[in-house]
Amino acid sequence: MVGSTSRNWNGFETPQLSSQTPDLSLDPHPHVKMSSESRLYTFSPETKTHLRKFRLSTSRAKDPQAIIYQIDKTTLEIKQVDDEVYKSMRELGDELPDNSPRFVVLSYPLTLVRTPNLMPVPYVMVNYLPPTCSSELRMLYAGAKELMRNQAEAGRVVEIESAEELEGIGERLKRED
């Protein structure tokens, strides 16, 4: 709030704040620094536990494994879509809607040419954002992307726009490794 102006050392006018500045001491927990995303979006304790168990159980998997998550628009809770653990990229792609974003937590074993005996298993979050979804949903999922990645403890985020891109995700992960 600007109250008046005064001249500074080089003759320019600078605004002076009035004494009616807002009270910033209304924060009930000033010592707790939370990101705005963590105050807006929520995870149930069951979802947090399931994410952790999934990550630990897939670290030595021989086949791809994936779980789909969505944001409930009314409660802004991020939760699992169903109890299914997808082992086929084709089945996973069939379950993704054509006009609504989703987060997919994916564990994908890779066989590398240079080290065939060593099979790394990247644990990634796929951000599925089809071009036909509404701008409201785009903003909703964009705001939660890093929070979901952190909660899932995924190594990186892979962006896709169509379910067909899942078919080549193994090659994409190999290139990015």
PDB file of N, CA and C in Angstrom, residues 49-100:
ATOM      1  N   THR A  49       1.687 -45.690   2.078  1.00  0.00           N
ATOM      2  CA  THR A  49       2.213 -47.024   2.382  1.00  0.00           C
ATOM      3  C   THR A  49       2.300 -47.869   1.119  1.00  0.00           C
ATOM      4  N   HIS A  50       1.268 -47.804   0.297  1.00  0.00           N
ATOM      5  CA  HIS A  50       1.255 -48.603  -0.933  1.00  0.00           C
ATOM      6  C   HIS A  50       2.358 -48.159  -1.894  1.00  0.00           C
ATOM      7  N   LEU A  51       2.580 -46.865  -2.025  1.00  0.00           N
ATOM      8  CA  LEU A  51       3.658 -46.362  -2.887  1.00  0.00           C
ATOM      9  C   LEU A  51       5.012 -46.888  -2.417  1.00  0.00           C
ATOM     10  N   ARG A  52       5.239 -46.841  -1.126  1.00  0.00           N
ATOM     11  CA  ARG A  52       6.516 -47.303  -0.573  1.00  0.00           C
ATOM     12  C   ARG A  52       6.701 -48.808  -0.791  1.00  0.00           C
ATOM     13  N   LYS A  53       5.661 -49.590  -0.507  1.00  0.00           N
ATOM     14  CA  LYS A  53       5.752 -51.038  -0.695  1.00  0.00           C
ATOM     15  C   LYS A  53       5.972 -51.389  -2.156  1.00  0.00           C
ATOM     16  N   PHE A  54       5.304 -50.681  -3.048  1.00  0.00           N
ATOM     17  CA  PHE A  54       5.458 -50.940  -4.480  1.00  0.00           C
ATOM     18  C   PHE A  54       6.894 -50.670  -4.910  1.00  0.00           C
ATOM     19  N   ARG A  55       7.452 -49.562  -4.467  1.00  0.00           N
ATOM     20  CA  ARG A  55       8.829 -49.212  -4.836  1.00  0.00           C
ATOM     21  C   ARG A  55       9.811 -50.274  -4.341  1.00  0.00           C
ATOM     22  N   LEU A  56       9.641 -50.714  -3.111  1.00  0.00           N
ATOM     23  CA  LEU A  56      10.558 -51.704  -2.552  1.00  0.00           C
ATOM     24  C   LEU A  56      10.386 -53.082  -3.192  1.00  0.00           C
ATOM     25  N   SER A  57       9.166 -53.444  -3.534  1.00  0.00           N
ATOM     26  CA  SER A  57       8.914 -54.777  -4.094  1.00  0.00           C
ATOM     27  C   SER A  57       9.315 -54.893  -5.561  1.00  0.00           C
ATOM     28  N   THR A  58       9.458 -53.797  -6.254  1.00  0.00           N
ATOM     29  CA  THR A  58       9.764 -53.858  -7.691  1.00  0.00           C
ATOM     30  C   THR A  58      11.238 -53.655  -8.004  1.00  0.00           C
ATOM     31  N   SER A  59      12.058 -53.437  -6.999  1.00  0.00           N
ATOM     32  CA  SER A  59      13.464 -53.116  -7.270  1.00  0.00           C
ATOM     33  C   SER A  59      14.219 -54.262  -7.946  1.00  0.00           C
ATOM     34  N   ARG A  60      13.762 -55.497  -7.799  1.00  0.00           N
ATOM     35  CA  ARG A  60      14.424 -56.638  -8.440  1.00  0.00           C
ATOM     36  C   ARG A  60      13.476 -57.389  -9.376  1.00  0.00           C
ATOM     37  N   ALA A  61      12.485 -56.699  -9.858  1.00  0.00           N
ATOM     38  CA  ALA A  61      11.483 -57.324 -10.728  1.00  0.00           C
ATOM     39  C   ALA A  61      12.093 -57.707 -12.074  1.00  0.00           C
ATOM     40  N   LYS A  62      11.592 -58.776 -12.637  1.00  0.00           N
ATOM     41  CA  LYS A  62      12.051 -59.233 -13.953  1.00  0.00           C
ATOM     42  C   LYS A  62      11.163 -58.705 -15.077  1.00  0.00           C
ATOM     43  N   ASP A  63       9.947 -58.264 -14.738  1.00  0.00           N
ATOM     44  CA  ASP A  63       8.987 -57.745 -15.713  1.00  0.00           C
ATOM     45  C   ASP A  63       8.586 -56.325 -15.333  1.00  0.00           C
ATOM     46  N   PRO A  64       8.145 -55.537 -16.317  1.00  0.00           N
ATOM     47  CA  PRO A  64       7.640 -54.195 -15.993  1.00  0.00           C
ATOM     48  C   PRO A  64       6.440 -54.294 -15.057  1.00  0.00           C
ATOM     49  N   GLN A  65       6.319 -53.314 -14.176  1.00  0.00           N
ATOM     50  CA  GLN A  65       5.175 -53.229 -13.283  1.00  0.00           C
ATOM     51  C   GLN A  65       4.777 -51.762 -13.167  1.00  0.00           C
ATOM     52  N   ALA A  66       3.475 -51.515 -13.193  1.00  0.00           N
ATOM     53  CA  ALA A  66       2.997 -50.132 -13.168  1.00  0.00           C
ATOM     54  C   ALA A  66       1.687 -50.029 -12.398  1.00  0.00           C
ATOM     55  N   ILE A  67       1.487 -48.866 -11.793  1.00  0.00           N
ATOM     56  CA  ILE A  67       0.246 -48.547 -11.092  1.00  0.00           C
ATOM     57  C   ILE A  67      -0.193 -47.160 -11.558  1.00  0.00           C
ATOM     58  N   ILE A  68      -1.493 -46.994 -11.773  1.00  0.00           N
ATOM     59  CA  ILE A  68      -2.047 -45.724 -12.249  1.00  0.00           C
ATOM     60  C   ILE A  68      -2.621 -44.942 -11.065  1.00  0.00           C
ATOM     61  N   TYR A  69      -2.329 -43.637 -11.027  1.00  0.00           N
ATOM     62  CA  TYR A  69      -2.854 -42.734  -9.999  1.00  0.00           C
ATOM     63  C   TYR A  69      -3.590 -41.575 -10.669  1.00  0.00           C
ATOM     64  N   GLN A  70      -4.583 -41.065  -9.964  1.00  0.00           N
ATOM     65  CA  GLN A  70      -5.332 -39.906 -10.447  1.00  0.00           C
ATOM     66  C   GLN A  70      -5.568 -38.946  -9.290  1.00  0.00           C
ATOM     67  N   ILE A  71      -5.971 -37.737  -9.637  1.00  0.00           N
ATOM     68  CA  ILE A  71      -6.317 -36.729  -8.630  1.00  0.00           C
ATOM     69  C   ILE A  71      -7.834 -36.622  -8.568  1.00  0.00           C
ATOM     70  N   ASP A  72      -8.389 -36.775  -7.384  1.00  0.00           N
ATOM     71  CA  ASP A  72      -9.821 -36.575  -7.183  1.00  0.00           C
ATOM     72  C   ASP A  72     -10.067 -35.070  -7.235  1.00  0.00           C
ATOM     73  N   LYS A  73     -10.862 -34.610  -8.201  1.00  0.00           N
ATOM     74  CA  LYS A  73     -11.055 -33.163  -8.407  1.00  0.00           C
ATOM     75  C   LYS A  73     -11.771 -32.482  -7.249  1.00  0.00           C
ATOM     76  N   THR A  74     -12.580 -33.197  -6.490  1.00  0.00           N
ATOM     77  CA  THR A  74     -13.320 -32.544  -5.399  1.00  0.00           C
ATOM     78  C   THR A  74     -12.487 -32.460  -4.117  1.00  0.00           C
ATOM     79  N   THR A  75     -11.737 -33.527  -3.791  1.00  0.00           N
ATOM     80  CA  THR A  75     -10.966 -33.523  -2.541  1.00  0.00           C
ATOM     81  C   THR A  75      -9.495 -33.201  -2.759  1.00  0.00           C
ATOM     82  N   LEU A  76      -9.033 -33.225  -4.019  1.00  0.00           N
ATOM     83  CA  LEU A  76      -7.631 -33.029  -4.401  1.00  0.00           C
ATOM     84  C   LEU A  76      -6.713 -34.076  -3.767  1.00  0.00           C
ATOM     85  N   GLU A  77      -7.280 -35.263  -3.541  1.00  0.00           N
ATOM     86  CA  GLU A  77      -6.483 -36.379  -3.044  1.00  0.00           C
ATOM     87  C   GLU A  77      -5.913 -37.147  -4.226  1.00  0.00           C
ATOM     88  N   ILE A  78      -4.642 -37.470  -4.146  1.00  0.00           N
ATOM     89  CA  ILE A  78      -4.002 -38.294  -5.170  1.00  0.00           C
ATOM     90  C   ILE A  78      -4.124 -39.732  -4.707  1.00  0.00           C
ATOM     91  N   LYS A  79      -4.775 -40.548  -5.551  1.00  0.00           N
ATOM     92  CA  LYS A  79      -5.020 -41.933  -5.130  1.00  0.00           C
ATOM     93  C   LYS A  79      -4.935 -42.886  -6.311  1.00  0.00           C
ATOM     94  N   GLN A  80      -4.793 -44.156  -5.960  1.00  0.00           N
ATOM     95  CA  GLN A  80      -4.693 -45.206  -6.956  1.00  0.00           C
ATOM     96  C   GLN A  80      -6.035 -45.385  -7.651  1.00  0.00           C
ATOM     97  N   VAL A  81      -6.003 -45.561  -8.971  1.00  0.00           N
ATOM     98  CA  VAL A  81      -7.224 -45.712  -9.755  1.00  0.00           C
ATOM     99  C   VAL A  81      -7.914 -47.038  -9.442  1.00  0.00           C
ATOM    100  N   ASP A  82      -7.136 -48.117  -9.418  1.00  0.00           N
ATOM    101  CA  ASP A  82      -7.678 -49.442  -9.114  1.00  0.00           C
ATOM    102  C   ASP A  82      -6.591 -50.253  -8.410  1.00  0.00           C
ATOM    103  N   ASP A  83      -6.891 -51.480  -8.069  1.00  0.00           N
ATOM    104  CA  ASP A  83      -5.918 -52.321  -7.364  1.00  0.00           C
ATOM    105  C   ASP A  83      -5.009 -53.095  -8.307  1.00  0.00           C
ATOM    106  N   GLU A  84      -5.105 -52.811  -9.572  1.00  0.00           N
ATOM    107  CA  GLU A  84      -4.360 -53.543 -10.590  1.00  0.00           C
ATOM    108  C   GLU A  84      -2.896 -53.107 -10.637  1.00  0.00           C
ATOM    109  N   VAL A  85      -1.996 -54.103 -10.735  1.00  0.00           N
ATOM    110  CA  VAL A  85      -0.593 -53.847 -11.039  1.00  0.00           C
ATOM    111  C   VAL A  85      -0.396 -54.334 -12.465  1.00  0.00           C
ATOM    112  N   TYR A  86      -0.137 -53.412 -13.368  1.00  0.00           N
ATOM    113  CA  TYR A  86      -0.037 -53.722 -14.794  1.00  0.00           C
ATOM    114  C   TYR A  86       1.366 -54.221 -15.117  1.00  0.00           C
ATOM    115  N   LYS A  87       1.432 -55.336 -15.838  1.00  0.00           N
ATOM    116  CA  LYS A  87       2.716 -55.926 -16.216  1.00  0.00           C
ATOM    117  C   LYS A  87       2.955 -55.836 -17.720  1.00  0.00           C
ATOM    118  N   SER A  88       1.968 -55.356 -18.443  1.00  0.00           N
ATOM    119  CA  SER A  88       2.076 -55.195 -19.891  1.00  0.00           C
ATOM    120  C   SER A  88       1.839 -53.730 -20.233  1.00  0.00           C
ATOM    121  N   MET A  89       2.701 -53.187 -21.054  1.00  0.00           N
ATOM    122  CA  MET A  89       2.545 -51.789 -21.450  1.00  0.00           C
ATOM    123  C   MET A  89       1.293 -51.608 -22.301  1.00  0.00           C
ATOM    124  N   ARG A  90       0.920 -52.630 -23.048  1.00  0.00           N
ATOM    125  CA  ARG A  90      -0.290 -52.563 -23.861  1.00  0.00           C
ATOM    126  C   ARG A  90      -1.538 -52.493 -22.970  1.00  0.00           C
ATOM    127  N   GLU A  91      -1.598 -53.349 -21.935  1.00  0.00           N
ATOM    128  CA  GLU A  91      -2.735 -53.313 -21.004  1.00  0.00           C
ATOM    129  C   GLU A  91      -2.788 -51.971 -20.280  1.00  0.00           C
ATOM    130  N   LEU A  92      -1.629 -51.481 -19.879  1.00  0.00           N
ATOM    131  CA  LEU A  92      -1.559 -50.191 -19.204  1.00  0.00           C
ATOM    132  C   LEU A  92      -2.087 -49.086 -20.115  1.00  0.00           C
ATOM    133  N   GLY A  93      -1.655 -49.092 -21.369  1.00  0.00           N
ATOM    134  CA  GLY A  93      -2.117 -48.097 -22.337  1.00  0.00           C
ATOM    135  C   GLY A  93      -3.614 -48.161 -22.569  1.00  0.00           C
ATOM    136  N   ASP A  94      -4.169 -49.385 -22.553  1.00  0.00           N
ATOM    137  CA  ASP A  94      -5.618 -49.540 -22.737  1.00  0.00           C
ATOM    138  C   ASP A  94      -6.403 -48.933 -21.589  1.00  0.00           C
ATOM    139  N   GLU A  95      -5.811 -48.885 -20.408  1.00  0.00           N
ATOM    140  CA  GLU A  95      -6.507 -48.354 -19.229  1.00  0.00           C
ATOM    141  C   GLU A  95      -6.410 -46.836 -19.102  1.00  0.00           C
ATOM    142  N   LEU A  96      -5.509 -46.219 -19.826  1.00  0.00           N
ATOM    143  CA  LEU A  96      -5.363 -44.760 -19.735  1.00  0.00           C
ATOM    144  C   LEU A  96      -6.464 -44.085 -20.550  1.00  0.00           C
ATOM    145  N   PRO A  97      -7.159 -43.112 -19.956  1.00  0.00           N
ATOM    146  CA  PRO A  97      -8.245 -42.438 -20.678  1.00  0.00           C
ATOM    147  C   PRO A  97      -7.719 -41.534 -21.789  1.00  0.00           C
ATOM    148  N   ASP A  98      -8.562 -41.289 -22.782  1.00  0.00           N
ATOM    149  CA  ASP A  98      -8.149 -40.478 -23.928  1.00  0.00           C
ATOM    150  C   ASP A  98      -8.071 -38.987 -23.634  1.00  0.00           C
ATOM    151  N   ASN A  99      -8.823 -38.516 -22.650  1.00  0.00           N
ATOM    152  CA  ASN A  99      -8.883 -37.066 -22.431  1.00  0.00           C
ATOM    153  C   ASN A  99      -8.730 -36.654 -20.974  1.00  0.00           C
ATOM    154  N   SER A 100      -8.029 -37.447 -20.197  1.00  0.00           N
ATOM    155  CA  SER A 100      -7.792 -37.103 -18.801  1.00  0.00           C
ATOM    156  C   SER A 100      -6.376 -37.515 -18.405  1.00  0.00           C
TER     157      SER A 100
END
